[in-house]
Each structure stands twice: as C-alpha cells, then as structure tokens.
Coordinates of C-alpha atoms in Angstrom, one line a residue:
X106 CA 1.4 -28.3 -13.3
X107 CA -0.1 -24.8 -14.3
X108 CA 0.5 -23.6 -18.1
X109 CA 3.2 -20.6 -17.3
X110 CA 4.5 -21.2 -13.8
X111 CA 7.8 -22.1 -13.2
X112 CA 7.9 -25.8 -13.0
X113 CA 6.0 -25.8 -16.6
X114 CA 8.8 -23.6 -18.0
X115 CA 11.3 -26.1 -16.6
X116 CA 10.2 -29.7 -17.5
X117 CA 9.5 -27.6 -21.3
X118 CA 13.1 -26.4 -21.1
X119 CA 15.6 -28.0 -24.1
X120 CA 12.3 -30.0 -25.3
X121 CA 10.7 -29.0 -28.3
X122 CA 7.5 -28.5 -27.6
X123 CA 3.8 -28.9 -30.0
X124 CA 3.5 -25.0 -29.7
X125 CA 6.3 -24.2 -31.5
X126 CA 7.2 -27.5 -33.5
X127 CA 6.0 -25.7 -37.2
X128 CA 9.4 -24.5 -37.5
X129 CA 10.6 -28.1 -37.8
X130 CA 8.2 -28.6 -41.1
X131 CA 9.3 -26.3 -43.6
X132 CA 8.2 -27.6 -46.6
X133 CA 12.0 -27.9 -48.3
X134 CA 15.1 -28.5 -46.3
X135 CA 13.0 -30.1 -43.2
X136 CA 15.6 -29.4 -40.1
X137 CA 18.3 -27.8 -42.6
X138 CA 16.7 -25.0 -42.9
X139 CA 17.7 -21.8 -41.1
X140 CA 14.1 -21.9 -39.4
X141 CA 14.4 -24.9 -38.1
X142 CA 18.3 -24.8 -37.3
X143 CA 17.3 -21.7 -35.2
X144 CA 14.5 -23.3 -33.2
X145 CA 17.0 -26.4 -32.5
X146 CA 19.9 -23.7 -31.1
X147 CA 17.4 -22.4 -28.8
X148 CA 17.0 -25.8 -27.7
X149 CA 20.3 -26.5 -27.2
X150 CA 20.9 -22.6 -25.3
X151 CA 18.1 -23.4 -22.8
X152 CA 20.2 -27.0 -21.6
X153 CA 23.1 -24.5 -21.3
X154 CA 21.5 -22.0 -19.5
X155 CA 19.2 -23.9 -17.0
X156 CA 16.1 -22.9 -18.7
X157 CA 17.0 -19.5 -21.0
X158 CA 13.8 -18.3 -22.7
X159 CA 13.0 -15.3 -24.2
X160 CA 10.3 -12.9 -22.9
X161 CA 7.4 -13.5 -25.5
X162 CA 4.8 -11.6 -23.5
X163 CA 2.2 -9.4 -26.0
X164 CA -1.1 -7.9 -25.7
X165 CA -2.3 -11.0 -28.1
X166 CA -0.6 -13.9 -25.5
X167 CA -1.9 -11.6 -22.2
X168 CA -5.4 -11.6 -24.4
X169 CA -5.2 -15.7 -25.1
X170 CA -4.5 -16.3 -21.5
X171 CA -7.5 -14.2 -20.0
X172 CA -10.0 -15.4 -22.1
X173 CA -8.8 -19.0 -22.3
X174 CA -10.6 -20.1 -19.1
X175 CA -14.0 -18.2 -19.9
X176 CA -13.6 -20.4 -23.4
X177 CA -13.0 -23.4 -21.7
X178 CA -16.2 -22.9 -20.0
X179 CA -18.5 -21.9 -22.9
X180 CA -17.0 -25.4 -24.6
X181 CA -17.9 -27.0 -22.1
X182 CA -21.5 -25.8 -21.9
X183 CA -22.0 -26.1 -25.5
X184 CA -21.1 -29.4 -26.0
X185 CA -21.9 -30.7 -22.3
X186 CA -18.4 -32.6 -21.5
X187 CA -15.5 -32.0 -19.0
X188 CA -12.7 -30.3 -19.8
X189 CA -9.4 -31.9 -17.8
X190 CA -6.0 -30.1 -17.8
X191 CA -3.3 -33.5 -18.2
X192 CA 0.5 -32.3 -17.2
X193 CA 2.9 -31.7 -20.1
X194 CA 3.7 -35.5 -21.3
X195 CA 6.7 -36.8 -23.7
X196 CA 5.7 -39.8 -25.6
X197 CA 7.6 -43.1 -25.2
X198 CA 9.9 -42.2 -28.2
X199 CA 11.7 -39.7 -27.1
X200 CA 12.3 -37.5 -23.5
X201 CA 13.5 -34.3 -25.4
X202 CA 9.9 -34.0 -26.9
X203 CA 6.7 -32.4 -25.4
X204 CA 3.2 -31.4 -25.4
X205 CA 0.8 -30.0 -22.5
X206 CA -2.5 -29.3 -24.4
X207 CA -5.0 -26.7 -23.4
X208 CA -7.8 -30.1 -22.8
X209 CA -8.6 -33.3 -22.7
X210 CA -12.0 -34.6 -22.9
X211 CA -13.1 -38.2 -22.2
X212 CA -16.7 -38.3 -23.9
X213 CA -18.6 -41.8 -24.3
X214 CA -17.1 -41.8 -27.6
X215 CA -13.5 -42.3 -26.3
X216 CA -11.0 -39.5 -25.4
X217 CA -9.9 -36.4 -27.4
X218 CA -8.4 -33.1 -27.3
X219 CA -9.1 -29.6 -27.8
X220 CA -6.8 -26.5 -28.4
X221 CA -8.6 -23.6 -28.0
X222 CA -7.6 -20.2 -29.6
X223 CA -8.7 -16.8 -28.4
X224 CA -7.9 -14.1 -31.5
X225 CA -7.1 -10.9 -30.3
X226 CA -7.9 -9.0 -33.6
X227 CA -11.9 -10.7 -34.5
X228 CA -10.9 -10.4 -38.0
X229 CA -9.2 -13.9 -37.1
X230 CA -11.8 -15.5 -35.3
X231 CA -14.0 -14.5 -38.8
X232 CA -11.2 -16.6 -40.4
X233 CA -11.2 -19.3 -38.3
X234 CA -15.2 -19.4 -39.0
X235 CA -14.3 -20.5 -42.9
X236 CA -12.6 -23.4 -42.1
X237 CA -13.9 -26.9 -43.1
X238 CA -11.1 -29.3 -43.8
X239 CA -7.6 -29.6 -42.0
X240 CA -6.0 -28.5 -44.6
X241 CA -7.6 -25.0 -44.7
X242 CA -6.0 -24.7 -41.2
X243 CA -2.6 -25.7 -42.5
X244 CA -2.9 -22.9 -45.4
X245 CA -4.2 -20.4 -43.2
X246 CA -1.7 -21.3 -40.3
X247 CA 0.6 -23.5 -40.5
X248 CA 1.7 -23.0 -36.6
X249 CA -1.9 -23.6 -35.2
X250 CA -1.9 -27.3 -37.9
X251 CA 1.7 -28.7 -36.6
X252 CA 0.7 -27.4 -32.5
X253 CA -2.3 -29.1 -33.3
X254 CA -1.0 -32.7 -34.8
X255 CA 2.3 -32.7 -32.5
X256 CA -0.6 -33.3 -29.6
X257 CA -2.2 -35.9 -31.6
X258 CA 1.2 -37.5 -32.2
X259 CA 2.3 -37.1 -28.1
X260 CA -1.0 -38.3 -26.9
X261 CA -1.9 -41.1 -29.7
X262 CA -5.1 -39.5 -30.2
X263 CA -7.6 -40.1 -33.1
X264 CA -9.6 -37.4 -32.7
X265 CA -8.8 -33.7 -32.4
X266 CA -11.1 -30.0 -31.9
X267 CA -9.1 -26.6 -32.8
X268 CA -11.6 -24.2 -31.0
X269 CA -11.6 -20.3 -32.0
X270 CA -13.5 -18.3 -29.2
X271 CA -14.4 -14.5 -29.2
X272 CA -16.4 -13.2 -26.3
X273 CA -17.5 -10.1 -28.3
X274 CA -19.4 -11.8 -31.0
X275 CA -23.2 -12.7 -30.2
X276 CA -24.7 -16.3 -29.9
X277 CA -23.4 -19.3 -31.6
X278 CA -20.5 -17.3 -33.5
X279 CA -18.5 -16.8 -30.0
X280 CA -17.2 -20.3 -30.5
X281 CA -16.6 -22.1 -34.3
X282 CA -15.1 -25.7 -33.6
X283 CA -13.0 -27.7 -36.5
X284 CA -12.8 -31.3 -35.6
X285 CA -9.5 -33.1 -36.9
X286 CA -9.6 -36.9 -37.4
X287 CA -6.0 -38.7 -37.8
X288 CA -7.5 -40.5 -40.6
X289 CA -6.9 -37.1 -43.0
X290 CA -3.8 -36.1 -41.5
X291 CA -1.8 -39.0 -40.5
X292 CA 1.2 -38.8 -43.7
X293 CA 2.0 -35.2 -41.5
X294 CA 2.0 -36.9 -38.3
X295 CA 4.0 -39.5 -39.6
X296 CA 6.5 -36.6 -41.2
X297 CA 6.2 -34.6 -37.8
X298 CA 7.0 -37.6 -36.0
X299 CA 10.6 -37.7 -38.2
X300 CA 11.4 -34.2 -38.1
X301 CA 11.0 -34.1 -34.0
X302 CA 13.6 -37.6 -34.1
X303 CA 16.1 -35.7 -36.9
X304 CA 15.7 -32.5 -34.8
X305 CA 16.4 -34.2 -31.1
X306 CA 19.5 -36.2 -32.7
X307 CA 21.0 -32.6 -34.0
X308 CA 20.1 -31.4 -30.8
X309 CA 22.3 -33.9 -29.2
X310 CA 24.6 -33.5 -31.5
X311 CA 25.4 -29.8 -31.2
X312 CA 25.5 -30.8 -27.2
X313 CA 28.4 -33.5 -27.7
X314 CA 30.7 -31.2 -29.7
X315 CA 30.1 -28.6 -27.4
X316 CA 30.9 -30.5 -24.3
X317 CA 34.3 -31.8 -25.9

C-alpha cells in the first residue's frame, strides 16, 4: 500500500493516525482540550464523508516526499541493513487506530523502526543534529516525539531511530540518527496508549448521537 495513493488515504480515513496523534497529548486537559476535540471532529467528518481530508500539500511535504527515498538509501548504506516498507497496521486494541511508518528494519539485533525526516529549511536539520536524549525531541517537537512513540506503541517495538537527512550538507552531517529505546519513554507510551482509547470512545460517541 503506497504512502499517499488512494487506498492509503482510505484504510487512514476516521483512524487517528501516529502522524498526527500529538494533538491528543496536550499536557493539561488531555482530549478535552480544544486541540484535541478538533482532531477527534475531523475524525468523526471523514466517517461521514467517505474519506474528507483536507489538502495539506506545501513546498516542505512536496520537499519530505522527494528526498525521502534518496534518505532511505543513504540509511541504508550507512548503516548496511534493509529498509522494508510494512502496510499501515492497527494494533490488536483498537481498529480506529493507525500507524504506516516510513521503515522497518530487521537487523541481527531484532527488529526496529526508523522515521526519517527531510527539513526543508537546513536550519532544522542543524537542530536535529543537537539532539541526544528523547526528551530533547519532545521539547523541540513535540509532533515528531508522539508520531514517533505512537509507532512504537502500534508495532510493540523496543527500539526506535528518528533520522534527519539533508542532501545539501557534506559527508557524515547529511544524516544525524537519535536512537529511542522504550525503556526511557515507556510512562508516554503508556499515556499515548490512553489518550488514543479516551479519544476512539469520544469518537464513537459523537457518531452514536449523530446517527440518532
């Protein structure tokens, strides 16, 4: 199922999805908050509609998607694994919840993902470089931490790589790799995994009083 074609927009349709699942975690109010209330509304529009979404396209997405593949590549001959594309996937919890990450790699070392980001401004990818812990990702963006730990969550994963790429920097700084391990993180996957339930029941909800 190709990222972007029709039948990935579909099966994503009324789910809510790792890439956009930070509006769930606000740190007060959880799904009360007008964030999150929004996010579950759009959910409940695209059942409605047959698959609603809005047009999202930017130069920074059209930039991601070009240079994702050349990334992909370069990761690959960095760290000398395969890169495998799985289909979006819901966990066994819940069917209104997905996650189609940009990799999967199965090393000797057991099975991990990747999510690779390709900045369109290089003043990001800098950024990127100065991370060290998890948490620095989750001060610095809080989108690109939840994306990242709502694929941990989906795919029980223990081990995790956010990858920043920039084909215009020289040598070893094209690529800077942060390696999450569930071990530091797992009180937020636990509280992601509770905000997704809260939000799919409100979901639900809205539908029933709808449909009466």
């Amino acid at each position: 199922m190709k990222a972007g074609s029709e039948e990935w927009h579909k099966f994503r349709a009324g789910r809510f999805t790792a890439s956009e699942c930070a509006a769930l975690m606000g740190e007060k109010g959880g799904v009360t908050t007008a964030t999150a209330q929004t996010y579950i509304l759009k959910k409940v529009a695209e059942v409605l509609t047959g698959g609603w979404r809005a047009d999202v396209s930017t130069a920074e997405t059209r930039w991601g998607d070009e240079m994702e593949p050349e990334a992909a590549l370069y990761y690959e001959m960095a760290v000398k694994e395969t890169i495998e594309k799985p289909n979006p996937q819901c966990p066994e919890w819940s069917d209104d919840v997905s996650g189609s990450p940009d990799g999967l790699v199965y090393s000797d070392t057991g099975v991990y993902g990747i999510e690779i980001k390709c900045p369109y401004n290089p003043v990001n990818h800098v950024r990127h470089m100065q991370l060290k812990t998890e948490a620095d990702l989750k001060k610095l963006n809080k989108e690109y931490y939840w994306q990242v730990l709502c694929y941990m969550l989906i795919f029980g994963l223990d081990r995790y790589e956010f990858v920043s790429f920039d084909p215009r920097f020289t040598g070893a700084n094209r690529m800077y790799i942060l390696p999450f391990h569930r071990a530091n993180v797992i009180a937020d996957i636990d509280r992601l995994k509770t905000a997704l339930i809260e939000a799919v029941k409100a979901k639900q909800d809205y539908l029933k009083r709808i449909e009466l």
